[in-house]
Short mmCIF file of C-alpha atoms in Angstrom, two decimals:
data_model
loop_
_atom_site.label_atom_id
_atom_site.label_comp_id
_atom_site.label_asym_id
_atom_site.label_seq_id
_atom_site.Cartn_x
_atom_site.Cartn_y
_atom_site.Cartn_z
CA UNK B 41 -10.97 29.23 20.11
CA UNK B 42 -14.29 27.52 18.84
CA UNK B 43 -13.11 28.91 15.27
CA UNK B 44 -10.01 27.28 15.01
CA UNK B 45 -11.24 23.99 16.87
CA UNK B 46 -13.93 24.38 13.87
CA UNK B 47 -10.87 24.72 11.31
CA UNK B 48 -9.41 21.51 12.87
CA UNK B 49 -6.69 23.99 14.38
CA UNK B 50 -5.81 23.32 17.86
CA UNK B 51 -5.61 26.92 20.16
CA UNK B 52 -3.09 27.51 22.41
CA UNK B 53 -3.42 25.66 25.66
CA UNK B 54 -2.10 26.83 29.18
CA UNK B 55 -3.03 23.64 31.26
CA UNK B 56 -5.71 21.30 32.37
CA UNK B 57 -8.11 20.88 34.90
CA UNK B 58 -7.99 17.20 35.36
CA UNK B 59 -8.16 15.53 31.95
CA UNK B 60 -9.44 18.50 30.23
CA UNK B 61 -7.55 20.82 28.26
CA UNK B 62 -7.68 24.33 29.35
CA UNK B 63 -7.43 27.00 26.27
CA UNK B 64 -7.46 30.76 25.34
CA UNK B 65 -4.85 31.37 27.86
CA UNK B 66 -3.71 35.16 28.61
CA UNK B 67 -0.04 36.21 26.94
CA UNK B 68 1.54 35.82 30.71
CA UNK B 69 0.73 32.18 31.18
CA UNK B 70 2.74 31.27 27.70
CA UNK B 71 1.45 31.41 24.21
CA UNK B 72 2.37 28.71 21.75
CA UNK B 73 1.22 28.97 18.17
CA UNK B 74 -1.69 26.95 17.52
CA UNK B 75 -0.84 23.54 15.24
CA UNK B 76 -2.47 21.96 12.77
CA UNK B 77 -4.21 18.82 13.25
CA UNK B 78 -5.03 17.47 9.65
CA UNK B 79 -1.65 17.32 7.57
CA UNK B 80 -1.77 19.33 4.28
CA UNK B 81 -2.04 17.13 0.78
CA UNK B 82 1.36 17.10 -0.64
CA UNK B 83 1.04 18.93 -3.63
CA UNK B 84 -0.08 22.53 -3.89
CA UNK B 85 -1.02 21.83 -7.82
CA UNK B 86 -3.39 19.35 -7.21
CA UNK B 87 -3.82 17.75 -10.93
CA UNK B 88 -7.23 17.88 -11.65
CA UNK B 89 -7.97 14.27 -12.94
CA UNK B 90 -11.43 12.25 -13.44
CA UNK B 91 -10.00 8.52 -14.03
CA UNK B 92 -12.12 6.69 -11.85
CA UNK B 93 -9.00 5.17 -10.22
CA UNK B 94 -8.07 8.92 -9.34
CA UNK B 95 -11.65 9.51 -7.76
CA UNK B 96 -11.28 6.25 -5.63
CA UNK B 97 -7.93 6.79 -4.35
CA UNK B 98 -9.02 10.12 -2.85
CA UNK B 99 -11.98 8.30 -1.50
CA UNK B 100 -9.97 5.83 -0.38
CA UNK B 101 -7.47 8.90 1.16
CA UNK B 102 -10.03 9.36 4.05
CA UNK B 103 -9.81 6.07 6.02
CA UNK B 104 -6.36 7.21 7.41
CA UNK B 105 -8.39 9.81 9.32
CA UNK B 106 -10.37 8.82 12.81
CA UNK B 107 -12.60 11.07 14.66
CA UNK B 108 -11.28 11.74 17.92
CA UNK B 109 -13.56 13.57 20.87
CA UNK B 110 -10.97 15.79 23.31
CA UNK B 111 -12.63 17.90 25.88
CA UNK B 112 -11.26 21.25 26.65
CA UNK B 113 -11.61 24.14 28.86
CA UNK B 114 -12.56 27.63 27.17
CA UNK B 115 -11.61 30.28 29.70
CA UNK B 116 -11.06 33.99 28.84
CA UNK B 117 -14.04 35.32 27.22
CA UNK B 118 -16.29 31.96 26.73
CA UNK B 119 -16.13 29.64 30.20
CA UNK B 120 -17.04 26.29 30.43
CA UNK B 121 -16.54 22.96 28.86
CA UNK B 122 -16.42 22.06 25.52
CA UNK B 123 -15.99 18.62 23.74
CA UNK B 124 -14.47 18.95 20.11
CA UNK B 125 -14.13 16.05 17.48
CA UNK B 126 -10.86 16.27 15.92
CA UNK B 127 -9.98 14.82 12.77
CA UNK B 128 -6.75 12.26 13.81
CA UNK B 129 -4.40 11.18 11.36
CA UNK B 130 -3.23 7.85 11.97
CA UNK B 131 -0.95 7.67 9.16
CA UNK B 132 2.23 4.95 9.64
CA UNK B 133 4.10 5.74 6.35
CA UNK B 134 6.59 8.42 6.29
CA UNK B 135 8.89 9.36 3.38
CA UNK B 136 12.13 9.61 5.36
CA UNK B 137 12.26 5.48 4.49
CA UNK B 138 13.39 5.78 0.85
CA UNK B 139 17.22 4.58 1.27
CA UNK B 140 18.81 2.19 -0.40
CA UNK B 141 18.89 -1.79 1.33
CA UNK B 142 15.86 -3.39 3.31
CA UNK B 143 13.88 -3.28 6.38
CA UNK B 144 11.25 -4.33 8.34
CA UNK B 145 8.22 -2.09 8.34
CA UNK B 146 6.26 -0.40 10.98
CA UNK B 147 2.44 -0.43 11.90
CA UNK B 148 0.30 0.56 9.14
CA UNK B 149 3.23 1.43 6.82
CA UNK B 150 1.24 -0.48 4.54
CA UNK B 151 -2.14 -1.18 4.87
CA UNK B 152 -3.05 -2.05 1.58
CA UNK B 153 -0.64 -5.73 1.71
CA UNK B 154 -2.43 -8.64 1.01
CA UNK B 155 -1.53 -12.33 1.21
CA UNK B 156 -2.77 -14.84 -0.99
CA UNK B 157 -3.55 -18.72 0.05
CA UNK B 158 -4.03 -21.56 -1.57
CA UNK B 159 -5.79 -25.10 0.00
CA UNK B 160 -7.74 -25.15 3.04
CA UNK B 161 -7.51 -22.44 5.78
CA UNK B 162 -6.64 -25.42 8.09
CA UNK B 163 -3.85 -26.27 6.25
CA UNK B 164 -2.49 -23.23 4.11
CA UNK B 165 0.10 -22.76 1.60
CA UNK B 166 1.14 -19.20 0.79
CA UNK B 167 2.31 -18.85 -2.56
CA UNK B 168 1.81 -14.96 -3.54
CA UNK B 169 1.39 -11.14 -2.35
CA UNK B 170 -1.28 -8.71 -3.43
CA UNK B 171 -2.72 -5.54 -2.97
CA UNK B 172 -6.10 -4.06 -1.54
CA UNK B 173 -7.39 -1.41 -4.26
CA UNK B 174 -10.95 -1.78 -3.82
CA UNK B 175 -13.20 -3.06 -1.18
CA UNK B 176 -14.04 -5.65 -2.79
CA UNK B 177 -10.88 -6.82 -5.14
CA UNK B 178 -7.07 -7.65 -4.84
CA UNK B 179 -4.97 -6.83 -7.44
CA UNK B 180 -1.29 -9.64 -7.90
CA UNK B 181 -0.01 -11.51 -10.68
CA UNK B 182 -1.62 -13.90 -12.96
CA UNK B 183 0.43 -16.11 -12.59
CA UNK B 184 -0.82 -16.51 -9.25
CA UNK B 185 -4.08 -17.42 -10.07
CA UNK B 186 -3.60 -20.98 -11.16
CA UNK B 187 -0.56 -22.63 -9.49
CA UNK B 188 0.87 -25.66 -11.07
CA UNK B 189 1.47 -27.16 -7.74
CA UNK B 190 -1.19 -25.90 -5.59
CA UNK B 191 -4.06 -24.65 -8.10
CA UNK B 192 -6.03 -21.59 -7.91
CA UNK B 193 -6.09 -19.65 -5.04
CA UNK B 194 -9.14 -20.03 -2.18
CA UNK B 195 -8.73 -17.27 0.24
CA UNK B 196 -6.56 -13.99 1.12
CA UNK B 197 -5.72 -12.89 4.48
CA UNK B 198 -5.16 -9.35 5.19
CA UNK B 199 -4.88 -6.99 8.20
CA UNK B 200 -2.03 -8.53 10.11
CA UNK B 201 0.81 -6.03 9.17
CA UNK B 202 -0.72 -3.51 11.92
CA UNK B 203 0.49 -5.42 14.55
CA UNK B 204 3.91 -5.87 13.84
CA UNK B 205 6.31 -4.91 16.80
CA UNK B 206 3.59 -3.49 18.85
CA UNK B 207 1.58 -4.14 21.79
CA UNK B 208 -1.64 -4.16 20.51
CA UNK B 209 -3.51 -7.80 21.68
CA UNK B 210 -6.36 -7.33 19.50
CA UNK B 211 -6.22 -9.86 16.37
CA UNK B 212 -6.59 -7.61 12.80
CA UNK B 213 -6.21 -10.24 10.29
CA UNK B 214 -8.90 -11.83 8.06
CA UNK B 215 -9.71 -14.53 6.01
CA UNK B 216 -11.80 -13.83 2.94
CA UNK B 217 -13.08 -16.19 0.82
CA UNK B 218 -12.35 -15.85 -3.24
CA UNK B 219 -15.61 -15.41 -5.61
CA UNK B 220 -13.86 -15.05 -8.46
CA UNK B 221 -10.15 -15.21 -10.14
CA UNK B 222 -9.87 -12.61 -13.14
CA UNK B 223 -6.78 -12.71 -15.40
CA UNK B 224 -5.74 -10.56 -17.74
CA UNK B 225 -7.32 -11.55 -20.93
CA UNK B 226 -3.98 -11.31 -22.95
CA UNK B 227 -2.06 -13.67 -20.29
CA UNK B 228 -0.30 -16.84 -21.12
CA UNK B 229 1.79 -18.99 -18.84
CA UNK B 230 4.19 -19.74 -21.99
CA UNK B 231 5.44 -15.98 -22.48
CA UNK B 232 6.16 -13.40 -19.50
CA UNK B 233 3.42 -10.55 -20.40
CA UNK B 234 0.29 -9.04 -19.02
CA UNK B 235 0.62 -10.63 -16.14
CA UNK B 236 -1.83 -9.21 -14.14
CA UNK B 237 -4.59 -10.77 -12.47
CA UNK B 238 -7.35 -9.36 -10.15
CA UNK B 239 -9.35 -11.42 -7.24
CA UNK B 240 -12.97 -10.94 -6.25
CA UNK B 241 -13.69 -11.14 -2.83
CA UNK B 242 -17.26 -12.78 -1.39
CA UNK B 243 -17.56 -10.15 0.48
CA UNK B 244 -16.41 -6.52 0.88
CA UNK B 245 -13.25 -5.59 3.55
CA UNK B 246 -14.61 -3.71 6.43
CA UNK B 247 -12.18 -0.43 5.53
CA UNK B 248 -10.40 1.56 8.51
CA UNK B 249 -6.83 2.96 9.39
CA UNK B 250 -5.41 -0.69 9.39
CA UNK B 251 -6.90 -1.96 6.12
CA UNK B 252 -7.31 0.52 3.21
CA UNK B 253 -6.43 0.04 -0.69
CA UNK B 254 -3.88 1.94 -2.36
CA UNK B 255 -3.74 4.22 -5.24
CA UNK B 256 -3.16 3.41 -8.57
CA UNK B 257 -0.43 5.31 -10.88
CA UNK B 258 -2.24 6.14 -13.77
CA UNK B 259 0.47 7.58 -16.11
CA UNK B 260 3.22 6.51 -17.67
CA UNK B 261 5.75 8.48 -16.76
CA UNK B 262 7.06 7.94 -12.87
CA UNK B 263 8.16 11.07 -11.04
CA UNK B 264 11.43 9.06 -9.17
CA UNK B 265 14.38 6.83 -9.48
CA UNK B 266 13.69 4.77 -6.48
CA UNK B 267 10.53 2.75 -5.30
CA UNK B 268 9.49 0.74 -2.56
CA UNK B 269 8.86 -3.04 -3.20
CA UNK B 270 7.18 -4.80 -0.40
CA UNK B 271 6.75 -8.95 -0.29
CA UNK B 272 6.13 -11.43 2.25
CA UNK B 273 8.59 -13.91 3.16
CA UNK B 274 6.46 -17.47 1.85
CA UNK B 275 8.44 -19.89 3.19
CA UNK B 276 7.90 -19.28 6.71
CA UNK B 277 5.35 -21.15 8.72
CA UNK B 278 1.96 -19.69 8.87
CA UNK B 279 2.12 -18.09 12.87
CA UNK B 280 5.82 -16.16 11.67
CA UNK B 281 5.27 -15.17 8.06
CA UNK B 282 2.95 -11.80 9.01
CA UNK B 283 5.60 -10.79 10.85
CA UNK B 284 8.29 -11.14 8.43
CA UNK B 285 6.72 -9.29 5.54
CA UNK B 286 9.92 -7.01 4.10
CA UNK B 287 10.09 -3.60 2.38
CA UNK B 288 13.26 -2.59 -0.01
CA UNK B 289 14.04 0.04 -1.72
CA UNK B 290 14.86 -0.51 -5.02
CA UNK B 291 16.09 1.46 -8.61
CA UNK B 292 14.85 1.42 -11.50
CA UNK B 293 16.70 -0.35 -14.66
CA UNK B 294 16.98 0.79 -18.60
CA UNK B 295 15.08 -1.99 -20.74
CA UNK B 296 18.64 -2.18 -22.44
CA UNK B 297 20.37 -3.45 -19.38
CA UNK B 298 17.35 -5.69 -18.18
CA UNK B 299 16.92 -7.19 -21.43
CA UNK B 300 20.81 -7.85 -21.92
CA UNK B 301 20.11 -9.31 -18.44
CA UNK B 302 16.93 -12.25 -19.64
CA UNK B 303 18.13 -12.28 -23.09
CA UNK B 304 18.34 -16.38 -21.99
CA UNK B 305 14.93 -15.75 -22.05
CA UNK B 306 13.88 -13.58 -24.87
CA UNK B 307 14.03 -16.73 -27.37
CA UNK B 308 11.71 -18.24 -25.33
CA UNK B 309 9.10 -16.67 -22.91
CA UNK B 310 10.16 -13.18 -23.65
CA UNK B 311 9.59 -13.14 -27.82
CA UNK B 312 9.98 -9.24 -27.77
CA UNK B 313 11.92 -8.84 -24.79
CA UNK B 314 10.82 -6.35 -21.96
CA UNK B 315 8.43 -4.09 -23.18
CA UNK B 316 8.73 -0.57 -21.84
CA UNK B 317 5.52 -0.35 -21.87
CA UNK B 318 3.78 -2.94 -20.11
CA UNK B 319 6.82 -3.76 -17.99
CA UNK B 320 9.41 -2.10 -15.32
CA UNK B 321 13.10 -2.90 -14.24
CA UNK B 322 14.28 -2.69 -10.67
CA UNK B 323 16.82 -3.90 -8.71
CA UNK B 324 17.79 -4.16 -5.35
CA UNK B 325 21.17 -3.11 -3.70
CA UNK B 326 20.25 -5.18 -0.08
CA UNK B 327 22.64 -7.36 0.98
CA UNK B 328 20.45 -9.66 2.46
CA UNK B 329 19.82 -13.01 0.67
CA UNK B 330 16.11 -13.38 1.90
CA UNK B 331 14.90 -10.78 -0.76
CA UNK B 332 14.93 -13.27 -2.31
CA UNK B 333 12.78 -15.99 -1.23
CA UNK B 334 9.41 -13.36 -1.29
CA UNK B 335 6.43 -13.84 -3.03
CA UNK B 336 5.33 -12.66 -6.29
CA UNK B 337 2.10 -10.45 -7.11
CA UNK B 338 3.09 -8.64 -4.47
CA UNK B 339 3.16 -4.07 -5.26
CA UNK B 340 5.90 -1.81 -5.79
CA UNK B 341 4.81 1.30 -4.83
CA UNK B 342 6.22 5.36 -4.71
CA UNK B 343 4.22 7.91 -2.67
CA UNK B 344 1.28 9.97 -3.80
CA UNK B 345 2.40 13.38 -3.84
CA UNK B 346 -1.81 14.38 -4.10
CA UNK B 347 -3.39 12.23 -1.28
CA UNK B 348 -2.03 12.84 2.22
CA UNK B 349 -0.11 9.10 3.28
CA UNK B 350 -1.26 7.13 0.13
CA UNK B 351 0.99 4.96 -2.26
CA UNK B 352 0.84 5.06 -5.99
CA UNK B 353 0.93 1.39 -7.00
CA UNK B 354 3.30 1.34 -9.90
CA UNK B 355 3.97 -2.14 -10.54
CA UNK B 356 2.83 -5.90 -9.75
CA UNK B 357 5.78 -8.16 -8.91
CA UNK B 358 6.19 -10.59 -11.40
CA UNK B 359 9.63 -12.50 -11.95
CA UNK B 360 12.88 -12.25 -11.20
CA UNK B 361 16.40 -14.54 -10.70
CA UNK B 362 17.30 -16.69 -8.29
CA UNK B 363 18.81 -16.55 -4.76
CA UNK B 364 22.30 -17.32 -6.53
CA UNK B 365 21.96 -13.63 -8.85
CA UNK B 366 20.24 -11.33 -6.50
CA UNK B 367 21.71 -8.50 -7.84
CA UNK B 368 19.70 -8.85 -11.33
CA UNK B 369 16.88 -6.86 -11.47
CA UNK B 370 13.33 -8.14 -10.83
CA UNK B 371 10.74 -7.63 -13.26
CA UNK B 372 7.52 -5.84 -12.56
CA UNK B 373 4.25 -5.65 -14.70
CA UNK B 374 3.62 -1.61 -15.37
CA UNK B 375 0.19 -0.73 -14.01
CA UNK B 376 -0.34 2.37 -15.64
CA UNK B 377 -0.19 0.10 -19.26
CA UNK B 378 -3.32 -1.74 -17.62
CA UNK B 379 -5.51 0.88 -15.59
CA UNK B 380 -8.55 0.52 -18.23
CA UNK B 381 -8.96 -3.07 -18.26
CA UNK B 382 -8.73 -2.61 -13.88
CA UNK B 383 -11.37 0.09 -13.90
CA UNK B 384 -13.79 -1.94 -15.97
CA UNK B 385 -13.73 -4.73 -14.00
CA UNK B 386 -13.31 -3.56 -10.34
CA UNK B 387 -15.44 -0.22 -10.74
CA UNK B 388 -17.95 -1.07 -13.64
CA UNK B 389 -20.48 1.26 -12.93
CA UNK B 390 -18.30 4.38 -12.00
#
């Protein structure tokens, strides 16, 4: 039993002494196969990749686990009580949620989500979403970093989503002041290209199972035909906005079809059309009108098959059509095209 415990395997048990579990039971009392506490990583062929973003993904993946002390009684060959520390998962996501249509997220399902605020904390304006990608940096759209109507963002809020539809009374949300806003150097408001930016916080986020970064997708190829888009509904008042996050499973649209949809803009702000190297097109099949009211700047994500309970961010919500044309594709900035730039800003010394 002790050897199994050291390997993070729960040994067979046959009852309790008070609240303490009894293990090493005779077979006559009913033997149950031990089960592992920590799920295995998703792929046996773990890709060896020395990119900083990939290393950080593995590092941040550790924050899904907590150490839980479990008291047990060992009988048979060894007697007495033993406290053991188990590495327990707090994962809130599930790969079974990839269906067409929209839905509300569950607790800890998207712990990397952030909301970008403008003005004062006492009377905030919420315009854009974002993604936690490190202790100090939020990934968002460049057009969110200097709004013509409300100016530059002033703070970021994270952590509320873990309270969604739960009985927990602790307030896990936190406001962070902004130290710097960094648009991609090639971004200009005259065009709809290079719409990606970073927000640097004045102090680091205290990472936990409830608030932790997502991974960045570093490869051009995307091994799926569907992805998950998440957004807040920014039309709600502050006390409701965090309870109105939305997730939607979306499907890839060909660039030919996407270009046809936005041909009106090709002569204006898309003079090169939709650029496959740096942009993605997705469409939603949901019938809920609210999906067109969500913010931009939020993430487009897929499941990471190498690091347990982590998402790969493949895109940043850039622009889309109005509610009246909700079946038109949305356009996302493709993350893989900007990995070198992101790494140089977020982890310059790694």
